[in-house]
Short mmCIF file of C-alpha atoms and ligand atoms in Angstrom, two decimals:
data_model
loop_
_atom_site.label_atom_id
_atom_site.label_comp_id
_atom_site.label_asym_id
_atom_site.label_seq_id
_atom_site.Cartn_x
_atom_site.Cartn_y
_atom_site.Cartn_z
CA UNK A 8 -10.79 78.61 -59.03
CA UNK A 9 -13.15 81.71 -58.07
CA UNK A 10 -14.83 81.36 -54.38
CA UNK A 11 -17.69 83.49 -53.65
CA UNK A 12 -17.40 81.98 -50.08
CA UNK A 13 -14.43 81.17 -48.61
CA UNK A 14 -14.22 79.56 -44.87
CA UNK A 15 -11.36 79.97 -42.50
CA UNK A 16 -10.90 77.27 -40.33
CA UNK A 17 -7.92 77.56 -37.86
CA UNK A 18 -6.45 74.47 -35.84
CA UNK A 19 -4.06 73.68 -33.35
CA UNK A 20 -3.49 70.01 -32.62
CA UNK A 21 -6.94 68.84 -34.39
CA UNK A 22 -5.84 66.17 -35.94
CA UNK A 23 -8.53 64.26 -35.05
CA UNK A 24 -10.88 66.46 -35.87
CA UNK A 25 -9.43 68.24 -39.16
CA UNK A 26 -10.26 66.01 -41.63
CA UNK A 27 -14.13 65.28 -40.24
CA UNK A 28 -14.81 69.41 -40.23
CA UNK A 29 -13.48 69.70 -43.56
CA UNK A 30 -15.42 67.06 -44.80
CA UNK A 31 -18.17 68.14 -43.23
CA UNK A 32 -18.22 71.61 -44.61
CA UNK A 33 -17.86 70.55 -48.18
CA UNK A 34 -21.01 68.76 -48.14
CA UNK A 35 -22.91 72.04 -46.43
CA UNK A 36 -21.34 74.70 -48.27
CA UNK A 37 -22.82 75.86 -52.00
CA UNK A 38 -19.84 74.28 -54.66
CA UNK A 39 -18.44 77.75 -55.01
CA UNK A 40 -16.63 77.50 -51.96
CA UNK A 41 -12.39 77.36 -50.41
CA UNK A 42 -11.77 76.15 -47.28
CA UNK A 43 -8.97 77.40 -46.00
CA UNK A 44 -7.36 75.46 -42.56
CA UNK A 45 -4.77 77.98 -41.00
CA UNK A 46 -2.03 75.78 -39.03
CA UNK A 47 0.40 76.80 -36.40
CA UNK A 48 3.18 74.08 -36.89
CA UNK A 49 0.67 71.82 -34.78
CA UNK A 50 3.08 69.23 -33.31
CA UNK A 51 0.43 66.88 -33.72
CA UNK A 52 0.83 66.50 -37.68
CA UNK A 53 -2.44 68.24 -38.54
CA UNK A 54 -0.77 70.11 -41.08
CA UNK A 55 0.14 66.97 -42.60
CA UNK A 56 -3.40 65.59 -42.54
CA UNK A 57 -4.60 69.21 -44.19
CA UNK A 58 -1.76 69.37 -46.64
CA UNK A 59 -3.21 65.84 -47.53
CA UNK A 60 -6.44 67.31 -47.93
CA UNK A 61 -5.67 70.00 -49.73
CA UNK A 62 -3.89 67.62 -52.76
CA UNK A 63 -7.45 65.35 -52.67
CA UNK A 64 -9.97 68.40 -52.84
CA UNK A 65 -9.71 71.35 -55.51
CA UNK A 66 -11.54 73.41 -52.69
CA UNK A 67 -9.54 73.08 -49.92
CA UNK A 68 -6.43 75.10 -48.98
CA UNK A 69 -4.07 75.48 -46.27
CA UNK A 70 -1.30 78.26 -44.60
CA UNK A 71 1.53 77.43 -42.48
CA UNK A 72 2.41 79.48 -39.72
CA UNK A 73 5.74 79.21 -38.21
CA UNK A 74 4.02 78.22 -34.42
CA UNK A 75 1.39 79.44 -32.10
CA UNK A 76 0.75 82.81 -32.45
CA UNK A 77 -2.88 82.63 -31.20
CA UNK A 78 -6.15 82.95 -32.30
CA UNK A 79 -6.15 86.35 -33.57
CA UNK A 80 -3.21 86.30 -35.91
CA UNK A 81 -4.35 83.31 -37.30
CA UNK A 82 -7.24 84.32 -38.16
CA UNK A 83 -6.01 88.22 -39.29
CA UNK A 84 -3.73 85.60 -42.04
CA UNK A 85 -6.47 83.88 -43.10
CA UNK A 86 -8.90 86.48 -43.92
CA UNK A 87 -6.71 88.17 -45.83
CA UNK A 88 -5.82 85.37 -48.05
CA UNK A 89 -9.28 84.94 -48.19
CA UNK A 90 -9.27 88.69 -49.71
CA UNK A 91 -6.37 88.58 -51.88
CA UNK A 92 -8.49 85.31 -53.22
CA UNK A 93 -11.52 87.20 -54.00
CA UNK A 94 -13.87 85.86 -51.33
CA UNK A 95 -17.26 88.10 -51.30
CA UNK A 96 -18.15 86.27 -47.83
CA UNK A 97 -15.49 85.37 -45.46
CA UNK A 98 -16.79 82.70 -43.07
CA UNK A 99 -14.77 81.30 -39.55
CA UNK A 100 -15.26 78.24 -37.58
CA UNK A 101 -13.68 76.38 -35.39
CA UNK A 102 -12.33 72.87 -36.12
CA UNK A 103 -13.41 70.90 -32.71
CA UNK A 104 -17.06 70.60 -33.76
CA UNK A 105 -18.08 73.24 -30.74
CA UNK A 106 -20.08 75.04 -34.03
CA UNK A 107 -22.08 72.75 -35.82
CA UNK A 108 -21.14 72.98 -40.01
CA UNK A 109 -24.61 72.31 -40.72
CA UNK A 110 -25.30 75.60 -38.98
CA UNK A 111 -23.22 77.32 -41.97
CA UNK A 112 -25.88 77.57 -44.33
CA UNK A 113 -28.45 79.79 -41.49
CA UNK A 114 -25.22 81.94 -41.40
CA UNK A 115 -24.79 82.84 -44.89
CA UNK A 116 -28.43 82.57 -45.51
CA UNK A 117 -28.37 85.67 -43.20
CA UNK A 118 -25.43 87.14 -44.82
CA UNK A 119 -27.43 88.29 -47.65
CA UNK A 120 -29.50 90.59 -45.84
CA UNK A 121 -26.61 91.42 -43.13
CA UNK A 122 -22.96 92.71 -43.31
CA UNK A 123 -21.53 90.95 -40.09
CA UNK A 124 -23.69 87.98 -39.18
CA UNK A 125 -22.99 85.66 -35.44
CA UNK A 126 -23.80 82.55 -34.17
CA UNK A 127 -24.55 83.40 -31.20
CA UNK A 128 -25.40 81.54 -27.86
CA UNK A 129 -27.57 84.28 -26.00
CA UNK A 130 -30.25 84.90 -27.97
CA UNK A 131 -33.40 82.95 -28.28
CA UNK A 132 -33.30 80.00 -29.82
CA UNK A 133 -29.10 79.69 -28.65
CA UNK A 134 -27.74 77.66 -25.98
CA UNK A 135 -24.61 75.93 -24.90
CA UNK A 136 -24.42 72.34 -24.33
CA UNK A 137 -22.22 70.26 -22.11
CA UNK A 138 -20.40 72.85 -20.06
CA UNK A 139 -20.17 72.79 -15.83
CA UNK A 140 -21.39 76.02 -14.68
CA UNK A 141 -17.87 77.98 -13.87
CA UNK A 142 -17.10 78.02 -17.89
CA UNK A 143 -20.96 79.03 -18.93
CA UNK A 144 -20.31 81.79 -16.06
CA UNK A 145 -17.20 82.82 -17.25
CA UNK A 146 -18.47 82.92 -21.04
CA UNK A 147 -22.18 84.79 -20.40
CA UNK A 148 -20.16 87.00 -17.90
CA UNK A 149 -17.54 88.11 -20.79
CA UNK A 150 -19.95 88.57 -23.46
CA UNK A 151 -22.50 90.68 -20.50
CA UNK A 152 -18.96 92.41 -19.75
CA UNK A 153 -17.94 93.45 -22.91
CA UNK A 154 -21.36 94.25 -24.57
CA UNK A 155 -21.71 96.47 -21.14
CA UNK A 156 -18.36 98.31 -21.56
CA UNK A 157 -18.46 98.66 -25.35
CA UNK A 158 -22.04 100.06 -24.92
CA UNK A 159 -23.15 97.59 -28.14
CA UNK A 160 -26.34 95.44 -28.29
CA UNK A 161 -24.50 92.13 -29.56
CA UNK A 162 -25.39 89.27 -26.95
CA UNK A 163 -22.88 86.80 -28.01
CA UNK A 164 -19.39 88.95 -28.54
CA UNK A 165 -17.11 85.88 -27.95
CA UNK A 166 -17.86 83.57 -30.15
CA UNK A 167 -16.00 82.25 -32.88
CA UNK A 168 -18.57 80.79 -35.82
CA UNK A 169 -19.10 84.27 -37.55
CA UNK A 170 -19.27 85.68 -41.64
CA UNK A 171 -18.31 88.89 -42.68
CA UNK A 172 -19.11 90.48 -45.61
CA UNK A 173 -16.35 91.29 -48.04
CA UNK A 174 -16.96 95.43 -47.17
CA UNK A 175 -16.25 94.54 -43.54
CA UNK A 176 -12.68 92.87 -43.27
CA UNK A 177 -11.28 95.57 -45.91
CA UNK A 178 -12.90 98.55 -43.57
CA UNK A 179 -12.04 97.16 -39.90
CA UNK A 180 -7.92 97.58 -40.32
CA UNK A 181 -7.50 94.08 -40.01
CA UNK A 182 -3.51 94.37 -39.14
CA UNK A 183 -3.36 96.99 -36.61
CA UNK A 184 -5.56 94.18 -34.09
CA UNK A 185 -2.78 93.28 -32.07
CA UNK A 186 -5.10 90.73 -30.26
CA UNK A 187 -4.66 86.81 -29.91
CA UNK A 188 -7.22 84.93 -28.25
CA UNK A 189 -11.33 85.90 -27.37
CA UNK A 190 -10.75 89.61 -27.47
CA UNK A 191 -10.13 89.69 -31.49
CA UNK A 192 -13.82 87.88 -31.86
CA UNK A 193 -15.17 91.01 -29.71
CA UNK A 194 -12.82 93.53 -31.75
CA UNK A 195 -13.87 92.37 -34.83
CA UNK A 196 -17.77 92.92 -34.05
CA UNK A 197 -16.96 95.99 -32.43
CA UNK A 198 -15.21 97.66 -35.27
CA UNK A 199 -17.90 96.64 -37.22
CA UNK A 200 -20.25 98.39 -35.53
CA UNK A 201 -18.11 101.06 -35.39
CA UNK A 202 -18.06 101.18 -38.65
CA UNK A 203 -21.68 101.42 -39.29
CA UNK A 204 -22.27 97.55 -40.38
CA UNK A 205 -25.38 95.74 -39.58
CA UNK A 206 -25.11 92.29 -37.64
CA UNK A 207 -27.09 90.00 -37.29
CA UNK A 208 -27.39 87.34 -34.27
CA UNK A 209 -28.11 84.17 -35.79
CA UNK A 210 -29.23 81.45 -32.94
CA UNK A 211 -26.67 78.65 -32.42
CA UNK A 212 -26.29 75.84 -30.02
CA UNK A 213 -22.38 75.29 -29.21
CA UNK A 214 -21.14 71.66 -28.12
CA UNK A 215 -18.19 71.27 -25.84
CA UNK A 216 -15.44 69.76 -28.10
CA UNK A 217 -15.86 66.34 -29.54
CA UNK A 218 -12.09 65.22 -28.99
CA UNK A 219 -8.73 66.49 -28.07
CA UNK A 220 -7.06 69.13 -25.90
CA UNK A 221 -8.74 72.76 -24.79
CA UNK A 222 -6.87 75.57 -25.35
CA UNK A 223 -9.00 77.94 -23.11
CA UNK A 224 -6.53 79.14 -20.70
CA UNK A 225 -6.74 82.20 -17.56
CA UNK A 226 -4.27 84.29 -19.70
CA UNK A 227 -6.70 84.42 -23.19
CA UNK A 228 -9.84 85.18 -20.69
CA UNK A 229 -7.73 87.98 -18.42
CA UNK A 230 -6.72 89.38 -22.36
CA UNK A 231 -10.27 90.07 -22.56
CA UNK A 232 -11.10 90.93 -19.68
CA UNK A 233 -8.13 94.01 -20.07
CA UNK A 234 -8.90 94.64 -23.60
CA UNK A 235 -12.34 95.33 -23.89
CA UNK A 236 -12.29 98.61 -22.08
CA UNK A 237 -9.01 99.38 -24.54
CA UNK A 238 -11.26 98.83 -27.26
CA UNK A 239 -13.67 101.13 -26.19
CA UNK A 240 -11.46 104.02 -25.36
CA UNK A 241 -9.96 103.95 -28.56
CA UNK A 242 -13.00 103.59 -30.02
CA UNK A 243 -14.34 106.92 -29.06
N1 GTP B 29 -3.77 78.75 -35.82
C1 GTP B 29 -4.48 78.79 -34.67
N2 GTP B 29 -5.42 77.94 -34.15
C2 GTP B 29 -5.53 77.92 -32.94
C3 GTP B 29 -4.93 78.60 -32.07
N3 GTP B 29 -5.78 78.55 -31.03
C4 GTP B 29 -6.59 77.42 -31.08
N4 GTP B 29 -6.86 77.30 -32.65
C5 GTP B 29 -8.18 76.66 -33.02
O1 GTP B 29 -8.73 77.81 -33.07
C6 GTP B 29 -10.27 77.03 -32.84
C7 GTP B 29 -10.70 77.44 -31.13
O2 GTP B 29 -10.15 77.28 -30.31
P1 GTP B 29 -11.06 77.71 -28.96
O3 GTP B 29 -11.59 77.20 -29.13
O4 GTP B 29 -10.43 78.80 -28.64
O5 GTP B 29 -9.67 76.99 -27.84
P2 GTP B 29 -9.84 75.03 -27.52
O6 GTP B 29 -8.89 74.74 -27.96
O7 GTP B 29 -11.12 74.60 -28.50
O8 GTP B 29 -10.98 75.21 -26.53
P3 GTP B 29 -11.90 74.58 -25.96
O9 GTP B 29 -13.35 75.15 -26.59
O10 GTP B 29 -12.27 75.04 -24.90
O11 GTP B 29 -12.15 73.07 -26.37
C8 GTP B 29 -9.73 75.56 -32.69
O12 GTP B 29 -9.92 74.98 -33.96
C9 GTP B 29 -8.46 75.67 -32.67
O13 GTP B 29 -7.46 74.53 -32.77
C10 GTP B 29 -3.73 78.76 -32.37
O14 GTP B 29 -2.61 80.01 -31.78
N5 GTP B 29 -3.20 79.12 -33.48
MG1 MG B 30 -13.04 74.89 -29.21
#
């Protein structure tokens, strides 16, 4: 099946969310769609649930990877599969309902007049619900830090709710991106800006995960802090 819009959803231990998120996304997306779950052999059986969904729905597919390697490599593999499958628009969304699938409509609509669309917590109308002050400060501070160092106008650089035109992913040399966590989100957007693509931020409200365990760690925050200056140096 040839689909114009591909939605890539990375999963690690999302057995409590994966079915609901896939069903919610199928409701929102137009018929010419493909939903690709990228699972890193979750020990909780997420991959088997995803396989069952793929058997039941022609527009759902699963990419199984051998072990937890971080978000970056999972996205690169998913984006490659989408490009090979003929995708025109490639969307990415978390599996844990932090991103509201209903917002996909607004993000995809904005992609008609832009090359990269970011679901943004830090523009007018955007928000973060439920987070405590520490997590808020880390996220907001991280985006401000990256924005300052990279010298870009984007307000939400670390978010993971995004849409790319095919040409962007073809232009930014995905295979040379070696970061694993939040830094991956920064890097793809920064590379797109450097390559001259138009980036638009669409306000979203970000929610805490519904169920399941957080994989956020000080290691991936530190990775982002250290890798952003390196991105800037390479971008010069
Ligand atoms: N394939 C794959 N997916 C991952 C990996 N790490 C996180 N994810 C998924 O990527 C999405 C975003 O993860 P994060 O929001 O960074 O991590 P999280 O565990 O949801 O953390 P909280 O938002 O704090 O709960 C979720 O759907 C996760 O299941 C990984 O190493 N491999
Ligand atoms: Mg999350």
